[in-house]
């Protein structure tokens, strides 16, 4: 189970960052680590998720139902928070891709490990992890939107997100994207230069690892199906007959069929273990890296803005000089704030992902041992029962 | 279609053909393996006790094509042994030289002989070694026999044999014993493709797999043959196991005169079979035959299913290896020391797991798949002896018919042609003898088949039981290994802080 991805809250921000925050938003009324998406109900094409969380006051639980649109609504609002300085530096908790019943192949591929298996359980876990990350984030958890999302009986705005509120971030980014390419933008800061390279490499490698792991799981599922077929076919060999020779042979066939059935169950369990532990871990790791990549890109855009503003200020004619200087100062301050937040976020995500992977690996390992032990025991019992009490002589005519 | 070590396809009766020489490439050893049942030359008994046959289209194949759907057992039966052309069944078969054919009586004697020896023999086939170079190369196998039975000259014998030697042995045994209803275990399959790779010197996993598969098949073949109480006493088998030098088996040549004759015989007899209608007086045979038909169908389906399982298992091994690599790369790029180490360890463990999957695929194949394949081939032998019984019946009927004709003709002969009358009476006496022999033969073969099937069913139970035990052992072992690997890894994972 993906419990607390974040063992600690992010460290308190420096005063220079939180200056300017006037209103005191009420803190979240639920305990972040208790947020769970317990099930997914299907109504035609529509998937509804039940979210349960414990009240901080200890007086009970909230149960709400939400659709993917609601999650999206929340995420969009997080992107467009007004009173968070340096918001561009935040590595936003990554929301899993939209899931739907009978999804087109492209979507299924996007979901990857989350779409394997017969149930929505892995997907629900991933959504739950997302909510826990948001609720555990010192800056993001303050938004009223999260409170509404988690506690309000009514689903929050199912209406389309208004243009005005739309992702300030993406607007800014879009503008710059249309301009010059940014891969080549040299970074002023060593820390970020290294971090960008590192992130680039990890993004690719983690995605590759997740894809390879997905293939392992899918092959395991194929083996389960093949075992099932074999077991079923064997049953057809069993004939009712008074012929003693036939009867004993039928018993053998039944035995092999049982073994195949138990093999099928074993492989299914292994696949399930894989997905719910390391699978989810790798999937989250991928999304973390992507989220960080986006943040680093936004910061680079800010850097470009700053460079542009500086150039404009240099070249500015005396009339506009004051204004350009002002712009440059603003850009500098902005960039600095973003960089400070970014550094903290990088550290936060680093701790978070290590914790996630640690737990995934430990839990995976433990479940593997459990499953193997129980299967070994079962087959050993069957072996002893079948072989008989004494080791008989070799096959004779 | 699985790419790796696909089980050799079996022809309809699960046999390969004696018509090929393994080193020659005229004929394709990879026979048609139809999961569906378009099985030619099938004997099926309908409720109305009549025999009907469906024929393959390839009655008259070109000389370079193998008659792919027939068994060597049937070759032998249809050609009436290594002698000239058999006339159509409506005529009496020429008198066969008996010096190298055993009669029924001698078999009975053999079995009723006091055998103080308990059955105690183990045969191993091992150490495949390539002999020669290029297209004339072949694999020689070491055959080690260990026994306490007095039948053998010494308690241990080791000889080197090549594949065509095994085929030669099988040919001799089949010629001698199938006629009279004994279930001669079929020899392992030929494979032009497999052998060519080996000859050409490809030392890759697929050639190694091929050689291993063949080695295992040869071992099972010899053990199965040795387990047969009558076959075990055959001098050719004993020679095979004990003599260091063996004359090269030549009758496995494809385009020899005998080979072509056989093809012709087959065709002629097949045509005749179309018209056989046997009045079955013994429902036991009818029932058994139906049961074997059903079993054949079931086993083929199972074999197909199992093929798919083996394939996926190998796929899992490959995918595990790929995942191991990507985990290793992730570990290398990872900054966090403990996490990096854990990921590298993970990669190592996964490589070990990959080998486990490979081993399990081996168990799936060598234990289960080959067991099924062996039995599908054995059922071919069973069908063969059933066929032979029908043919004996047919011959008997033909003799009876002829006898009646002669008697009728004799009755019409006038006394004033004394020579013709005498001739007729001589002929009739001869025919009566033939009829009597025919009746004895038919009775004997029926008796033998009953005994053989009884033995077959007993052995089947033993074989399957043995495989089940070995398979369960392999499963338990795999799980125990996994536990060891994961328990070793767990502290590494926990050490991440």
PDB file of N, CA and C in Angstrom, chain B residues 13-96:
ATOM      1  N   UNK B  13       0.454 -39.311 -37.237  1.00  0.00           N
ATOM      2  CA  UNK B  13       0.552 -40.459 -36.347  1.00  0.00           C
ATOM      3  C   UNK B  13       1.746 -40.317 -35.431  1.00  0.00           C
ATOM      4  N   UNK B  14       2.235 -39.122 -35.391  1.00  0.00           N
ATOM      5  CA  UNK B  14       3.309 -38.832 -34.462  1.00  0.00           C
ATOM      6  C   UNK B  14       4.617 -39.466 -34.848  1.00  0.00           C
ATOM      7  N   UNK B  15       4.810 -39.787 -36.073  1.00  0.00           N
ATOM      8  CA  UNK B  15       6.064 -40.441 -36.441  1.00  0.00           C
ATOM      9  C   UNK B  15       6.842 -39.633 -37.447  1.00  0.00           C
ATOM     10  N   UNK B  16       8.113 -39.939 -37.487  1.00  0.00           N
ATOM     11  CA  UNK B  16       8.879 -39.457 -38.635  1.00  0.00           C
ATOM     12  C   UNK B  16       8.990 -40.626 -39.592  1.00  0.00           C
ATOM     13  N   UNK B  17       9.692 -40.476 -40.624  1.00  0.00           N
ATOM     14  CA  UNK B  17       9.710 -41.555 -41.597  1.00  0.00           C
ATOM     15  C   UNK B  17      11.090 -42.177 -41.695  1.00  0.00           C
ATOM     16  N   UNK B  18      11.107 -43.460 -41.925  1.00  0.00           N
ATOM     17  CA  UNK B  18      12.373 -44.150 -42.105  1.00  0.00           C
ATOM     18  C   UNK B  18      12.979 -43.864 -43.460  1.00  0.00           C
ATOM     19  N   UNK B  19      12.244 -43.164 -44.284  1.00  0.00           N
ATOM     20  CA  UNK B  19      12.715 -42.984 -45.644  1.00  0.00           C
ATOM     21  C   UNK B  19      13.892 -42.039 -45.752  1.00  0.00           C
ATOM     22  N   UNK B  20      14.171 -41.312 -44.720  1.00  0.00           N
ATOM     23  CA  UNK B  20      15.241 -40.327 -44.853  1.00  0.00           C
ATOM     24  C   UNK B  20      16.533 -40.790 -44.237  1.00  0.00           C
ATOM     25  N   UNK B  21      17.572 -40.292 -44.784  1.00  0.00           N
ATOM     26  CA  UNK B  21      18.882 -40.395 -44.147  1.00  0.00           C
ATOM     27  C   UNK B  21      19.126 -39.053 -43.494  1.00  0.00           C
ATOM     28  N   UNK B  22      19.581 -39.078 -42.302  1.00  0.00           N
ATOM     29  CA  UNK B  22      19.617 -37.795 -41.604  1.00  0.00           C
ATOM     30  C   UNK B  22      20.537 -36.795 -42.249  1.00  0.00           C
ATOM     31  N   UNK B  23      21.574 -37.241 -42.879  1.00  0.00           N
ATOM     32  CA  UNK B  23      22.509 -36.279 -43.445  1.00  0.00           C
ATOM     33  C   UNK B  23      22.072 -35.752 -44.790  1.00  0.00           C
ATOM     34  N   UNK B  24      21.104 -36.392 -45.394  1.00  0.00           N
ATOM     35  CA  UNK B  24      20.710 -35.927 -46.724  1.00  0.00           C
ATOM     36  C   UNK B  24      19.537 -34.987 -46.623  1.00  0.00           C
ATOM     37  N   UNK B  25      19.507 -34.089 -47.539  1.00  0.00           N
ATOM     38  CA  UNK B  25      18.527 -33.029 -47.349  1.00  0.00           C
ATOM     39  C   UNK B  25      17.390 -33.045 -48.340  1.00  0.00           C
ATOM     40  N   UNK B  26      17.138 -34.199 -48.955  1.00  0.00           N
ATOM     41  CA  UNK B  26      16.055 -34.162 -49.941  1.00  0.00           C
ATOM     42  C   UNK B  26      14.731 -33.886 -49.296  1.00  0.00           C
ATOM     43  N   UNK B  27      14.590 -34.411 -48.092  1.00  0.00           N
ATOM     44  CA  UNK B  27      13.244 -34.350 -47.552  1.00  0.00           C
ATOM     45  C   UNK B  27      13.201 -33.556 -46.280  1.00  0.00           C
ATOM     46  N   UNK B  28      12.152 -32.900 -46.128  1.00  0.00           N
ATOM     47  CA  UNK B  28      11.973 -32.023 -44.990  1.00  0.00           C
ATOM     48  C   UNK B  28      11.493 -32.822 -43.785  1.00  0.00           C
ATOM     49  N   UNK B  29      12.220 -32.760 -42.727  1.00  0.00           N
ATOM     50  CA  UNK B  29      11.825 -33.502 -41.534  1.00  0.00           C
ATOM     51  C   UNK B  29      10.750 -32.803 -40.740  1.00  0.00           C
ATOM     52  N   UNK B  30      10.606 -31.515 -40.972  1.00  0.00           N
ATOM     53  CA  UNK B  30       9.610 -30.797 -40.180  1.00  0.00           C
ATOM     54  C   UNK B  30       8.245 -31.074 -40.766  1.00  0.00           C
ATOM     55  N   UNK B  31       7.596 -32.027 -40.182  1.00  0.00           N
ATOM     56  CA  UNK B  31       6.343 -32.444 -40.768  1.00  0.00           C
ATOM     57  C   UNK B  31       5.221 -31.482 -40.457  1.00  0.00           C
ATOM     58  N   UNK B  32       4.148 -31.712 -41.128  1.00  0.00           N
ATOM     59  CA  UNK B  32       2.966 -30.918 -40.856  1.00  0.00           C
ATOM     60  C   UNK B  32       2.471 -31.239 -39.473  1.00  0.00           C
ATOM     61  N   UNK B  33       2.240 -30.264 -38.746  1.00  0.00           N
ATOM     62  CA  UNK B  33       1.668 -30.509 -37.435  1.00  0.00           C
ATOM     63  C   UNK B  33       0.371 -29.738 -37.381  1.00  0.00           C
ATOM     64  N   UNK B  34      -0.669 -30.451 -37.549  1.00  0.00           N
ATOM     65  CA  UNK B  34      -1.936 -29.748 -37.571  1.00  0.00           C
ATOM     66  C   UNK B  34      -2.609 -29.895 -36.224  1.00  0.00           C
ATOM     67  N   UNK B  35      -2.857 -28.774 -35.638  1.00  0.00           N
ATOM     68  CA  UNK B  35      -3.576 -28.817 -34.377  1.00  0.00           C
ATOM     69  C   UNK B  35      -4.987 -29.314 -34.622  1.00  0.00           C
ATOM     70  N   UNK B  36      -5.524 -28.959 -35.765  1.00  0.00           N
ATOM     71  CA  UNK B  36      -6.858 -29.461 -36.094  1.00  0.00           C
ATOM     72  C   UNK B  36      -6.694 -30.870 -36.639  1.00  0.00           C
ATOM     73  N   UNK B  37      -7.783 -31.513 -36.807  1.00  0.00           N
ATOM     74  CA  UNK B  37      -7.650 -32.926 -37.125  1.00  0.00           C
ATOM     75  C   UNK B  37      -7.865 -33.286 -38.584  1.00  0.00           C
ATOM     76  N   UNK B  38      -7.030 -32.807 -39.465  1.00  0.00           N
ATOM     77  CA  UNK B  38      -7.148 -33.283 -40.832  1.00  0.00           C
ATOM     78  C   UNK B  38      -6.190 -34.450 -40.975  1.00  0.00           C
ATOM     79  N   UNK B  39      -6.493 -35.509 -40.284  1.00  0.00           N
ATOM     80  CA  UNK B  39      -5.565 -36.628 -40.188  1.00  0.00           C
ATOM     81  C   UNK B  39      -5.891 -37.662 -41.245  1.00  0.00           C
ATOM     82  N   UNK B  40      -4.983 -37.896 -42.135  1.00  0.00           N
ATOM     83  CA  UNK B  40      -5.251 -38.901 -43.152  1.00  0.00           C
ATOM     84  C   UNK B  40      -4.997 -40.297 -42.623  1.00  0.00           C
ATOM     85  N   UNK B  41      -5.426 -41.252 -43.326  1.00  0.00           N
ATOM     86  CA  UNK B  41      -5.251 -42.652 -42.951  1.00  0.00           C
ATOM     87  C   UNK B  41      -5.703 -42.921 -41.525  1.00  0.00           C
ATOM     88  N   UNK B  42      -6.783 -42.319 -41.173  1.00  0.00           N
ATOM     89  CA  UNK B  42      -7.340 -42.531 -39.838  1.00  0.00           C
ATOM     90  C   UNK B  42      -8.277 -43.708 -39.870  1.00  0.00           C
ATOM     91  N   UNK B  43      -8.127 -44.552 -38.904  1.00  0.00           N
ATOM     92  CA  UNK B  43      -9.086 -45.632 -38.781  1.00  0.00           C
ATOM     93  C   UNK B  43     -10.108 -45.225 -37.749  1.00  0.00           C
ATOM     94  N   UNK B  44     -11.308 -45.067 -38.164  1.00  0.00           N
ATOM     95  CA  UNK B  44     -12.295 -44.717 -37.144  1.00  0.00           C
ATOM     96  C   UNK B  44     -13.433 -45.707 -37.193  1.00  0.00           C
ATOM     97  N   UNK B  45     -13.806 -46.171 -36.052  1.00  0.00           N
ATOM     98  CA  UNK B  45     -14.879 -47.145 -35.987  1.00  0.00           C
ATOM     99  C   UNK B  45     -16.188 -46.452 -35.720  1.00  0.00           C
ATOM    100  N   UNK B  46     -17.081 -46.574 -36.595  1.00  0.00           N
ATOM    101  CA  UNK B  46     -18.391 -45.988 -36.337  1.00  0.00           C
ATOM    102  C   UNK B  46     -19.232 -47.003 -35.593  1.00  0.00           C
ATOM    103  N   UNK B  47     -20.357 -46.565 -35.148  1.00  0.00           N
ATOM    104  CA  UNK B  47     -21.207 -47.461 -34.364  1.00  0.00           C
ATOM    105  C   UNK B  47     -21.645 -48.681 -35.153  1.00  0.00           C
ATOM    106  N   UNK B  48     -21.754 -48.501 -36.451  1.00  0.00           N
ATOM    107  CA  UNK B  48     -22.219 -49.634 -37.232  1.00  0.00           C
ATOM    108  C   UNK B  48     -21.103 -50.609 -37.560  1.00  0.00           C
ATOM    109  N   UNK B  49     -20.030 -50.511 -36.816  1.00  0.00           N
ATOM    110  CA  UNK B  49     -18.936 -51.480 -36.922  1.00  0.00           C
ATOM    111  C   UNK B  49     -18.333 -51.553 -38.308  1.00  0.00           C
ATOM    112  N   UNK B  50     -18.302 -50.481 -39.008  1.00  0.00           N
ATOM    113  CA  UNK B  50     -17.608 -50.533 -40.281  1.00  0.00           C
ATOM    114  C   UNK B  50     -16.405 -49.624 -40.229  1.00  0.00           C
ATOM    115  N   UNK B  51     -15.440 -50.001 -41.007  1.00  0.00           N
ATOM    116  CA  UNK B  51     -14.203 -49.241 -40.999  1.00  0.00           C
ATOM    117  C   UNK B  51     -14.210 -48.310 -42.180  1.00  0.00           C
ATOM    118  N   UNK B  52     -13.926 -47.094 -41.978  1.00  0.00           N
ATOM    119  CA  UNK B  52     -13.809 -46.200 -43.117  1.00  0.00           C
ATOM    120  C   UNK B  52     -12.527 -45.419 -42.989  1.00  0.00           C
ATOM    121  N   UNK B  53     -11.991 -45.107 -44.093  1.00  0.00           N
ATOM    122  CA  UNK B  53     -10.711 -44.419 -44.087  1.00  0.00           C
ATOM    123  C   UNK B  53     -10.785 -43.158 -44.901  1.00  0.00           C
ATOM    124  N   UNK B  54     -10.132 -42.156 -44.406  1.00  0.00           N
ATOM    125  CA  UNK B  54      -9.978 -40.974 -45.246  1.00  0.00           C
ATOM    126  C   UNK B  54      -8.522 -40.903 -45.647  1.00  0.00           C
ATOM    127  N   UNK B  55      -8.307 -40.582 -46.839  1.00  0.00           N
ATOM    128  CA  UNK B  55      -6.949 -40.607 -47.351  1.00  0.00           C
ATOM    129  C   UNK B  55      -6.374 -39.220 -47.482  1.00  0.00           C
ATOM    130  N   UNK B  56      -5.083 -39.136 -47.323  1.00  0.00           N
ATOM    131  CA  UNK B  56      -4.446 -37.862 -47.598  1.00  0.00           C
ATOM    132  C   UNK B  56      -4.380 -37.698 -49.101  1.00  0.00           C
ATOM    133  N   UNK B  57      -4.173 -36.485 -49.518  1.00  0.00           N
ATOM    134  CA  UNK B  57      -4.082 -36.242 -50.942  1.00  0.00           C
ATOM    135  C   UNK B  57      -2.758 -36.714 -51.497  1.00  0.00           C
ATOM    136  N   UNK B  58      -1.800 -36.830 -50.585  1.00  0.00           N
ATOM    137  CA  UNK B  58      -0.452 -37.148 -51.063  1.00  0.00           C
ATOM    138  C   UNK B  58      -0.239 -38.648 -51.154  1.00  0.00           C
ATOM    139  N   UNK B  59      -1.065 -39.318 -51.902  1.00  0.00           N
ATOM    140  CA  UNK B  59      -0.884 -40.748 -52.097  1.00  0.00           C
ATOM    141  C   UNK B  59       0.358 -41.019 -52.930  1.00  0.00           C
ATOM    142  N   UNK B  60       0.554 -40.177 -53.918  1.00  0.00           N
ATOM    143  CA  UNK B  60       1.685 -40.402 -54.803  1.00  0.00           C
ATOM    144  C   UNK B  60       2.591 -39.185 -54.790  1.00  0.00           C
ATOM    145  N   UNK B  61       3.323 -39.036 -53.729  1.00  0.00           N
ATOM    146  CA  UNK B  61       4.186 -37.867 -53.646  1.00  0.00           C
ATOM    147  C   UNK B  61       5.332 -37.975 -54.631  1.00  0.00           C
ATOM    148  N   UNK B  62       5.917 -36.865 -54.916  1.00  0.00           N
ATOM    149  CA  UNK B  62       7.093 -36.923 -55.788  1.00  0.00           C
ATOM    150  C   UNK B  62       8.214 -37.597 -55.017  1.00  0.00           C
ATOM    151  N   UNK B  63       9.169 -38.096 -55.739  1.00  0.00           N
ATOM    152  CA  UNK B  63      10.231 -38.852 -55.079  1.00  0.00           C
ATOM    153  C   UNK B  63      11.006 -38.034 -54.068  1.00  0.00           C
ATOM    154  N   UNK B  64      11.031 -36.745 -54.259  1.00  0.00           N
ATOM    155  CA  UNK B  64      11.834 -35.953 -53.335  1.00  0.00           C
ATOM    156  C   UNK B  64      11.054 -35.475 -52.120  1.00  0.00           C
ATOM    157  N   UNK B  65       9.808 -35.767 -52.085  1.00  0.00           N
ATOM    158  CA  UNK B  65       9.029 -35.305 -50.945  1.00  0.00           C
ATOM    159  C   UNK B  65       8.769 -36.450 -50.013  1.00  0.00           C
ATOM    160  N   UNK B  66       8.884 -36.200 -48.791  1.00  0.00           N
ATOM    161  CA  UNK B  66       8.559 -37.266 -47.857  1.00  0.00           C
ATOM    162  C   UNK B  66       7.060 -37.476 -47.835  1.00  0.00           C
ATOM    163  N   UNK B  67       6.674 -38.692 -47.684  1.00  0.00           N
ATOM    164  CA  UNK B  67       5.248 -38.938 -47.469  1.00  0.00           C
ATOM    165  C   UNK B  67       5.012 -38.590 -46.017  1.00  0.00           C
ATOM    166  N   UNK B  68       4.631 -37.372 -45.801  1.00  0.00           N
ATOM    167  CA  UNK B  68       4.811 -36.823 -44.479  1.00  0.00           C
ATOM    168  C   UNK B  68       3.884 -37.373 -43.415  1.00  0.00           C
ATOM    169  N   UNK B  69       2.797 -37.932 -43.765  1.00  0.00           N
ATOM    170  CA  UNK B  69       1.870 -38.241 -42.698  1.00  0.00           C
ATOM    171  C   UNK B  69       1.781 -39.721 -42.381  1.00  0.00           C
ATOM    172  N   UNK B  70       2.785 -40.436 -42.768  1.00  0.00           N
ATOM    173  CA  UNK B  70       2.744 -41.856 -42.439  1.00  0.00           C
ATOM    174  C   UNK B  70       3.828 -42.211 -41.455  1.00  0.00           C
ATOM    175  N   UNK B  71       3.598 -43.266 -40.784  1.00  0.00           N
ATOM    176  CA  UNK B  71       4.562 -43.655 -39.775  1.00  0.00           C
ATOM    177  C   UNK B  71       5.447 -44.756 -40.322  1.00  0.00           C
ATOM    178  N   UNK B  72       6.658 -44.830 -39.804  1.00  0.00           N
ATOM    179  CA  UNK B  72       7.503 -45.947 -40.220  1.00  0.00           C
ATOM    180  C   UNK B  72       6.880 -47.278 -39.849  1.00  0.00           C
ATOM    181  N   UNK B  73       6.133 -47.259 -38.745  1.00  0.00           N
ATOM    182  CA  UNK B  73       5.456 -48.497 -38.360  1.00  0.00           C
ATOM    183  C   UNK B  73       4.528 -48.934 -39.472  1.00  0.00           C
ATOM    184  N   UNK B  74       3.833 -47.948 -40.009  1.00  0.00           N
ATOM    185  CA  UNK B  74       2.906 -48.305 -41.078  1.00  0.00           C
ATOM    186  C   UNK B  74       3.640 -48.682 -42.343  1.00  0.00           C
ATOM    187  N   UNK B  75       4.774 -48.011 -42.595  1.00  0.00           N
ATOM    188  CA  UNK B  75       5.622 -48.397 -43.727  1.00  0.00           C
ATOM    189  C   UNK B  75       5.853 -49.882 -43.698  1.00  0.00           C
ATOM    190  N   UNK B  76       6.332 -50.273 -42.537  1.00  0.00           N
ATOM    191  CA  UNK B  76       6.732 -51.672 -42.388  1.00  0.00           C
ATOM    192  C   UNK B  76       5.538 -52.591 -42.594  1.00  0.00           C
ATOM    193  N   UNK B  77       4.449 -52.246 -41.981  1.00  0.00           N
ATOM    194  CA  UNK B  77       3.270 -53.086 -42.061  1.00  0.00           C
ATOM    195  C   UNK B  77       2.758 -53.172 -43.483  1.00  0.00           C
ATOM    196  N   UNK B  78       2.725 -52.021 -44.123  1.00  0.00           N
ATOM    197  CA  UNK B  78       2.148 -51.999 -45.449  1.00  0.00           C
ATOM    198  C   UNK B  78       3.010 -52.706 -46.473  1.00  0.00           C
ATOM    199  N   UNK B  79       4.298 -52.730 -46.210  1.00  0.00           N
ATOM    200  CA  UNK B  79       5.156 -53.350 -47.219  1.00  0.00           C
ATOM    201  C   UNK B  79       5.406 -54.823 -46.938  1.00  0.00           C
ATOM    202  N   UNK B  80       4.838 -55.330 -45.890  1.00  0.00           N
ATOM    203  CA  UNK B  80       4.996 -56.756 -45.596  1.00  0.00           C
ATOM    204  C   UNK B  80       6.444 -57.162 -45.413  1.00  0.00           C
ATOM    205  N   UNK B  81       7.238 -56.275 -44.892  1.00  0.00           N
ATOM    206  CA  UNK B  81       8.624 -56.648 -44.632  1.00  0.00           C
ATOM    207  C   UNK B  81       9.512 -56.379 -45.832  1.00  0.00           C
ATOM    208  N   UNK B  82      10.773 -56.572 -45.659  1.00  0.00           N
ATOM    209  CA  UNK B  82      11.755 -56.226 -46.692  1.00  0.00           C
ATOM    210  C   UNK B  82      11.775 -57.237 -47.843  1.00  0.00           C
ATOM    211  N   UNK B  83      10.744 -57.281 -48.599  1.00  0.00           N
ATOM    212  CA  UNK B  83      10.690 -58.224 -49.724  1.00  0.00           C
ATOM    213  C   UNK B  83      10.008 -57.533 -50.898  1.00  0.00           C
ATOM    214  N   UNK B  84      10.017 -58.148 -52.038  1.00  0.00           N
ATOM    215  CA  UNK B  84       9.460 -57.477 -53.229  1.00  0.00           C
ATOM    216  C   UNK B  84       7.985 -57.112 -53.128  1.00  0.00           C
ATOM    217  N   UNK B  85       7.543 -56.487 -54.169  1.00  0.00           N
ATOM    218  CA  UNK B  85       6.226 -55.869 -54.210  1.00  0.00           C
ATOM    219  C   UNK B  85       5.112 -56.766 -53.694  1.00  0.00           C
ATOM    220  N   UNK B  86       4.314 -56.263 -52.865  1.00  0.00           N
ATOM    221  CA  UNK B  86       3.157 -57.021 -52.397  1.00  0.00           C
ATOM    222  C   UNK B  86       2.020 -56.798 -53.382  1.00  0.00           C
ATOM    223  N   UNK B  87       1.451 -57.868 -53.837  1.00  0.00           N
ATOM    224  CA  UNK B  87       0.290 -57.705 -54.714  1.00  0.00           C
ATOM    225  C   UNK B  87      -0.892 -57.169 -53.896  1.00  0.00           C
ATOM    226  N   UNK B  88      -1.877 -56.658 -54.526  1.00  0.00           N
ATOM    227  CA  UNK B  88      -3.053 -56.158 -53.808  1.00  0.00           C
ATOM    228  C   UNK B  88      -3.642 -57.228 -52.897  1.00  0.00           C
ATOM    229  N   UNK B  89      -4.277 -56.780 -51.870  1.00  0.00           N
ATOM    230  CA  UNK B  89      -4.686 -57.687 -50.802  1.00  0.00           C
ATOM    231  C   UNK B  89      -5.641 -58.773 -51.257  1.00  0.00           C
ATOM    232  N   UNK B  90      -6.243 -58.609 -52.388  1.00  0.00           N
ATOM    233  CA  UNK B  90      -7.190 -59.632 -52.837  1.00  0.00           C
ATOM    234  C   UNK B  90      -6.487 -60.915 -53.259  1.00  0.00           C
ATOM    235  N   UNK B  91      -5.218 -60.791 -53.555  1.00  0.00           N
ATOM    236  CA  UNK B  91      -4.457 -61.995 -53.851  1.00  0.00           C
ATOM    237  C   UNK B  91      -3.725 -62.446 -52.604  1.00  0.00           C
ATOM    238  N   UNK B  92      -3.340 -63.650 -52.627  1.00  0.00           N
ATOM    239  CA  UNK B  92      -2.624 -64.163 -51.458  1.00  0.00           C
ATOM    240  C   UNK B  92      -1.217 -63.596 -51.462  1.00  0.00           C
ATOM    241  N   UNK B  93      -0.737 -63.233 -50.326  1.00  0.00           N
ATOM    242  CA  UNK B  93       0.641 -62.748 -50.245  1.00  0.00           C
ATOM    243  C   UNK B  93       1.574 -63.905 -50.498  1.00  0.00           C
ATOM    244  N   UNK B  94       2.654 -63.623 -51.149  1.00  0.00           N
ATOM    245  CA  UNK B  94       3.627 -64.691 -51.401  1.00  0.00           C
ATOM    246  C   UNK B  94       4.177 -65.207 -50.071  1.00  0.00           C
ATOM    247  N   UNK B  95       4.678 -66.354 -50.154  1.00  0.00           N
ATOM    248  CA  UNK B  95       5.224 -66.962 -48.952  1.00  0.00           C
ATOM    249  C   UNK B  95       6.447 -66.181 -48.478  1.00  0.00           C
ATOM    250  N   UNK B  96       6.397 -65.708 -47.293  1.00  0.00           N
ATOM    251  CA  UNK B  96       7.476 -64.848 -46.820  1.00  0.00           C
ATOM    252  C   UNK B  96       8.586 -65.667 -46.182  1.00  0.00           C
TER     253      UNK B  96
END
